[in-house]
XYZ file of C-alpha atoms in Angstrom:
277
model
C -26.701 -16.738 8.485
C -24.125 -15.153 6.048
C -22.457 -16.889 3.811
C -18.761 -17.606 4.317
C -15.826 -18.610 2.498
C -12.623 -20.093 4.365
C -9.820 -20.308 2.412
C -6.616 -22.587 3.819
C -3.006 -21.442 3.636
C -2.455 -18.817 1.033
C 0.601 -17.267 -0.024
C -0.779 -14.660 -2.104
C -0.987 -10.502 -1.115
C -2.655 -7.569 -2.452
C -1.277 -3.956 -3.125
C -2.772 -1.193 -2.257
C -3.689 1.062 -4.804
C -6.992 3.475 -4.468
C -7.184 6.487 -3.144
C -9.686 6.963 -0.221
C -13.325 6.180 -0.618
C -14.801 9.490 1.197
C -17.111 11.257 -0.669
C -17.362 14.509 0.612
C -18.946 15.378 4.535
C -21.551 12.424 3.789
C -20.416 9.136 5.433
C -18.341 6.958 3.399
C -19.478 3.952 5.257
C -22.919 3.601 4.144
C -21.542 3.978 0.441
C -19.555 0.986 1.056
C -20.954 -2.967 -0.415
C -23.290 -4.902 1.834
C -21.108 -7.953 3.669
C -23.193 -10.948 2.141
C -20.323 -12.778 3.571
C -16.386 -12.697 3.040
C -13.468 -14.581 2.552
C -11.292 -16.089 5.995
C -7.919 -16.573 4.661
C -5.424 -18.380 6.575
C -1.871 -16.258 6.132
C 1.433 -18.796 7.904
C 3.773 -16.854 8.958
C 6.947 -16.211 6.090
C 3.851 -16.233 3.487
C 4.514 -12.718 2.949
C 5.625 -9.537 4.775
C 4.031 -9.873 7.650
C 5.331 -9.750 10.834
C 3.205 -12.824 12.245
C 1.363 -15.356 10.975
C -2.342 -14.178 10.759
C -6.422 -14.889 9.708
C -7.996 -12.139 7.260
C -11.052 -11.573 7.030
C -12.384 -9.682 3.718
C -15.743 -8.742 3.013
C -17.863 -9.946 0.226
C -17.343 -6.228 -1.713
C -13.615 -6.355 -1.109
C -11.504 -5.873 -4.244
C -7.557 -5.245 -4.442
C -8.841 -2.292 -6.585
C -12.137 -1.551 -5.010
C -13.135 0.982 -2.287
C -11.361 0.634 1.228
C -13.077 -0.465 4.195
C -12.229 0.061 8.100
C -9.910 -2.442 9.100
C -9.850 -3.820 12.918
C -6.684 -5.657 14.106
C -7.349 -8.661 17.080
C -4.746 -9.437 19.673
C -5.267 -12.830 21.277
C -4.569 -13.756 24.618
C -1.462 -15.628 25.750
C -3.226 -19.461 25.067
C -3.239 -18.684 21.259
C 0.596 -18.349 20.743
C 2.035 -20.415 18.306
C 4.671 -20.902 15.483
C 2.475 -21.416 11.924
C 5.870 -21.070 9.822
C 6.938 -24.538 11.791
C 3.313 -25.661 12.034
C 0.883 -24.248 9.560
C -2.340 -26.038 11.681
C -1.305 -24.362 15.176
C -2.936 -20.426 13.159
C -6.337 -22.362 13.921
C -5.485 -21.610 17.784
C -6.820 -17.695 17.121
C -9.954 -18.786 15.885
C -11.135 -19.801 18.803
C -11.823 -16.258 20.333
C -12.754 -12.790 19.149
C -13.988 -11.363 15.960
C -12.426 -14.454 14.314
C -14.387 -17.180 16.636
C -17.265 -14.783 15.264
C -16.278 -15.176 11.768
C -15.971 -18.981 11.987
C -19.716 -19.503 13.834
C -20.948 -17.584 10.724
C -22.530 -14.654 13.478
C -20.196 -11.797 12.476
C -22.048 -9.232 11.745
C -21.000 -5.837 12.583
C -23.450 -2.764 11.111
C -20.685 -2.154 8.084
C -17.765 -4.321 6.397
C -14.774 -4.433 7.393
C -11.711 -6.192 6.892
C -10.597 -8.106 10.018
C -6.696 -9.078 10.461
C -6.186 -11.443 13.096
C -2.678 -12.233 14.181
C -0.563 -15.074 16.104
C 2.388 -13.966 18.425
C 4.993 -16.724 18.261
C 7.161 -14.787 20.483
C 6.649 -15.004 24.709
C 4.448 -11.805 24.683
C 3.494 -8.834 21.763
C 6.364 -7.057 20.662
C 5.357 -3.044 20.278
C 7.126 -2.228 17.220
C 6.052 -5.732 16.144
C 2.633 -5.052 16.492
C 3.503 -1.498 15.034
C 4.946 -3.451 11.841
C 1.913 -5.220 11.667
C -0.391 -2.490 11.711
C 1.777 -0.694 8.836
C 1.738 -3.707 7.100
C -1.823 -4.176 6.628
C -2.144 -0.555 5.636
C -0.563 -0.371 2.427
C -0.772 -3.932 1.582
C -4.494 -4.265 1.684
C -7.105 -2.118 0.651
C -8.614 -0.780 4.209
C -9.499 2.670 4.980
C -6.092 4.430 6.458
C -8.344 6.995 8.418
C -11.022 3.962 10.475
C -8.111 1.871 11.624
C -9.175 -0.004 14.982
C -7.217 -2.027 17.389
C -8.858 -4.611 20.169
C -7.273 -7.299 22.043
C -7.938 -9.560 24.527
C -5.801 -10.561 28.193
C -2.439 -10.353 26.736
C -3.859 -8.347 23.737
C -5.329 -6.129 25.956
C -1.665 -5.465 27.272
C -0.552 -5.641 23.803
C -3.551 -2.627 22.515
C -2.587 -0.499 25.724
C 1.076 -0.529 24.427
C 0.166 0.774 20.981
C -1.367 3.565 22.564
C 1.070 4.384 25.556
C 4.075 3.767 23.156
C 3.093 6.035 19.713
C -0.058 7.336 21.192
C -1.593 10.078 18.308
C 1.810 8.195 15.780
C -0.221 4.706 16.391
C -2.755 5.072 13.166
C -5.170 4.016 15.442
C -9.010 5.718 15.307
C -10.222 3.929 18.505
C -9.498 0.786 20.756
C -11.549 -2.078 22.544
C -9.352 -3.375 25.430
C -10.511 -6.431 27.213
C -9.392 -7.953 30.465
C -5.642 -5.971 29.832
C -3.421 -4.023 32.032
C -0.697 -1.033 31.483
C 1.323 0.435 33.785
C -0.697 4.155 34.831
C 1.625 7.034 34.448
C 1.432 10.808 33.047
C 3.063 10.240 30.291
C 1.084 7.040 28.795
C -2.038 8.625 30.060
C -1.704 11.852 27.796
C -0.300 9.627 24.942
C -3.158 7.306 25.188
C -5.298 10.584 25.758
C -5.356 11.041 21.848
C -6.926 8.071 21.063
C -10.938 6.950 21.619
C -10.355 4.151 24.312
C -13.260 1.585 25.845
C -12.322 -1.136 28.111
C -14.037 -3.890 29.472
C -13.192 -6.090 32.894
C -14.521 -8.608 34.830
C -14.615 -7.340 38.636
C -13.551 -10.648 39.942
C -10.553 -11.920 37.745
C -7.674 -12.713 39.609
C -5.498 -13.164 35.997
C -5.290 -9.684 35.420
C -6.966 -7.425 38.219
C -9.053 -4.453 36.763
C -7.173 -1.745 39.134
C -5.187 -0.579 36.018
C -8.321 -0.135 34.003
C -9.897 2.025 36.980
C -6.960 4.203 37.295
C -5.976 4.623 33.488
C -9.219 5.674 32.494
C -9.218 8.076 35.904
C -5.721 9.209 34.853
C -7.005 9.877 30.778
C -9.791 11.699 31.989
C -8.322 14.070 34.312
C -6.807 15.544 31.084
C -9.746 16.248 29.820
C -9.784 14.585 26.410
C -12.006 15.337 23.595
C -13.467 11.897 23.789
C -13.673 10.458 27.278
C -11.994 7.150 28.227
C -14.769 4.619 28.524
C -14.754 1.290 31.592
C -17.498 -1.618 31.885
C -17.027 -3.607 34.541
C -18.938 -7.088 35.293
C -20.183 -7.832 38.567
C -18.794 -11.576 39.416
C -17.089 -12.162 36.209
C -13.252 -13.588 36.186
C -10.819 -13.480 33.791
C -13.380 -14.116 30.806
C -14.926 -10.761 29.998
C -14.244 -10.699 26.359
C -16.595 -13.226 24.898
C -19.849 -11.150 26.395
C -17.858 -7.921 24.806
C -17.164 -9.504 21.480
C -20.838 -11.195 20.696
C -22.761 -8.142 22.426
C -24.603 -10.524 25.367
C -22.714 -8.816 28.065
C -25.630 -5.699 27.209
C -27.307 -4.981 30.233
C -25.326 -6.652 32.925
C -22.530 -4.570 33.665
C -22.178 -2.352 36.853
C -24.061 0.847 36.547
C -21.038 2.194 38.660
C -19.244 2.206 35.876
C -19.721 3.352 31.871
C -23.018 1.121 30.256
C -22.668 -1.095 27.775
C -25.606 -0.096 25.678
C -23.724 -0.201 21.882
C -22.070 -3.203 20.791
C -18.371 -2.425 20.561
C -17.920 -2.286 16.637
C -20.695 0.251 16.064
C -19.108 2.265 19.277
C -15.347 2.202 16.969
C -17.599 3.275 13.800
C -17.848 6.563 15.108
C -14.445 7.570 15.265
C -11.753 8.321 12.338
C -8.345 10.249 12.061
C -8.529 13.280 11.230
């Protein structure tokens, strides 16, 4: 089990300043410090720029003047809302799903580092330019790779991922996106936006929260157009609403529905493969 530091309320931010860590064709990813385990930093909302309130996760080589690493943003679901600038304890709702329930267990452990922002809507729903804001936010105030930028949420972060790419589409800075148990509404339009962007999205056949019939069309509607990197959908057989905590930890392997794409490459290795170009 790693080693892992969890630091309480900070009010303290780092600038970017280093210029990108690629060296050459090879891949700049293996170059990059083992994770021997990182720092979980609790950031209340009004501590600095942020839009929201949120969890970061650095690795153990991160430096604010050391190389960059890929950065994945986490959108919770709608149970996780909450105000930290009124109540600084109510940011500990996030941890309990997601990369960041991962983090806390002391089982994260994706194949390279990265830094993992995690943050808490304390509006009704996710706000697109919020979540926008955010995104720019974290890219010039931390040191993560602005080319291996990677979005996933989660029931209402699933709606809230789908936006990003529907909204600003190939404008989004997003390399790839996990969406789990979301929905979007299927048009031409968001499907050629959304087109531009590596997409994988996971579903449980029988929730009755959010019904998979969006997923099923999108990913029909994305790959009509022919994209240079299909959309992906994994659907589990008699699974509800609760699809992302087999997708998250990797034990959802093996028993999805061969109808549908397989789920043989745990989701963080699957975004590893993609970068802006």
């Amino acid at each position: 089990m790693k080693k892992l530091i969890i630091i309480g309320i900070s009010f303290v931010f780092f600038a970017n300043s280093c210029k990108d860590n690629s060296p050459g064709n090879a891949n700049p990813l293996e170059a990059l410090p083992k994770d021997t385990g990182g720092v979980h930093k609790a950031m209340v909302l009004g501590a600095d720029n942020s839009p929201y309130g949120y969890y970061l996760y650095t690795p153990s080589g991160y430096t604010p003047t050391g190389p960059r690493f890929p950065l994945l943003i986490f959108l919770h679901g709608s149970g996780e809302i909450g105000n930290s600038q009124i109540n600084p304890a109510t940011l500990d709702k996030i941890l309990v799903n997601g990369p960041p329930r991962l983090i806390k267990k002391g089982t994260w452990a994706p194949k390279y580092p990265m830094v993992v922002a995690s943050a808490q809507c304390h509006d009704s729903w996710w706000d697109v330019n919020k979540v926008r804001q955010f995104t720019e936010f974290l890219r010039t105030t931390y040191q993560v790779d602005t080319l291996r930028i990677y979005l996933t949420g989660l029931s209402m972060g699933g709606f809230g991922t789908y936006d990003q790419l529907t909204v600003f589409g190939a404008d989004s800075h997003l390399a790839a996106a996990v969406i789990i148990s979301g929905s979007t509404n299927v048009t031409t339009n968001n499907a050629k936006k959304a087109s531009v962007i590596p997409i994988w999205a996971f579903h449980g056949e029988s929730d009755q929260t959010v019904l998979p019939a969006a997923d099923i069309a999108m990913r029909k509607a994305i790959n009509d157009l022919k994209p240079p990197v299909l959309a992906k959908l994994t659907m589990y057989p008699s699974v509800g609403h609760d699809s992302w905590t087999q997708t998250y930890d990797g034990t959802g392997m093996g028993k999805e529905d061969p109808a549908f794409d397989p789920f043989t490459m745990d989701i963080y290795s699957w975004m590893f493969q993609y970068s802006k170009k």
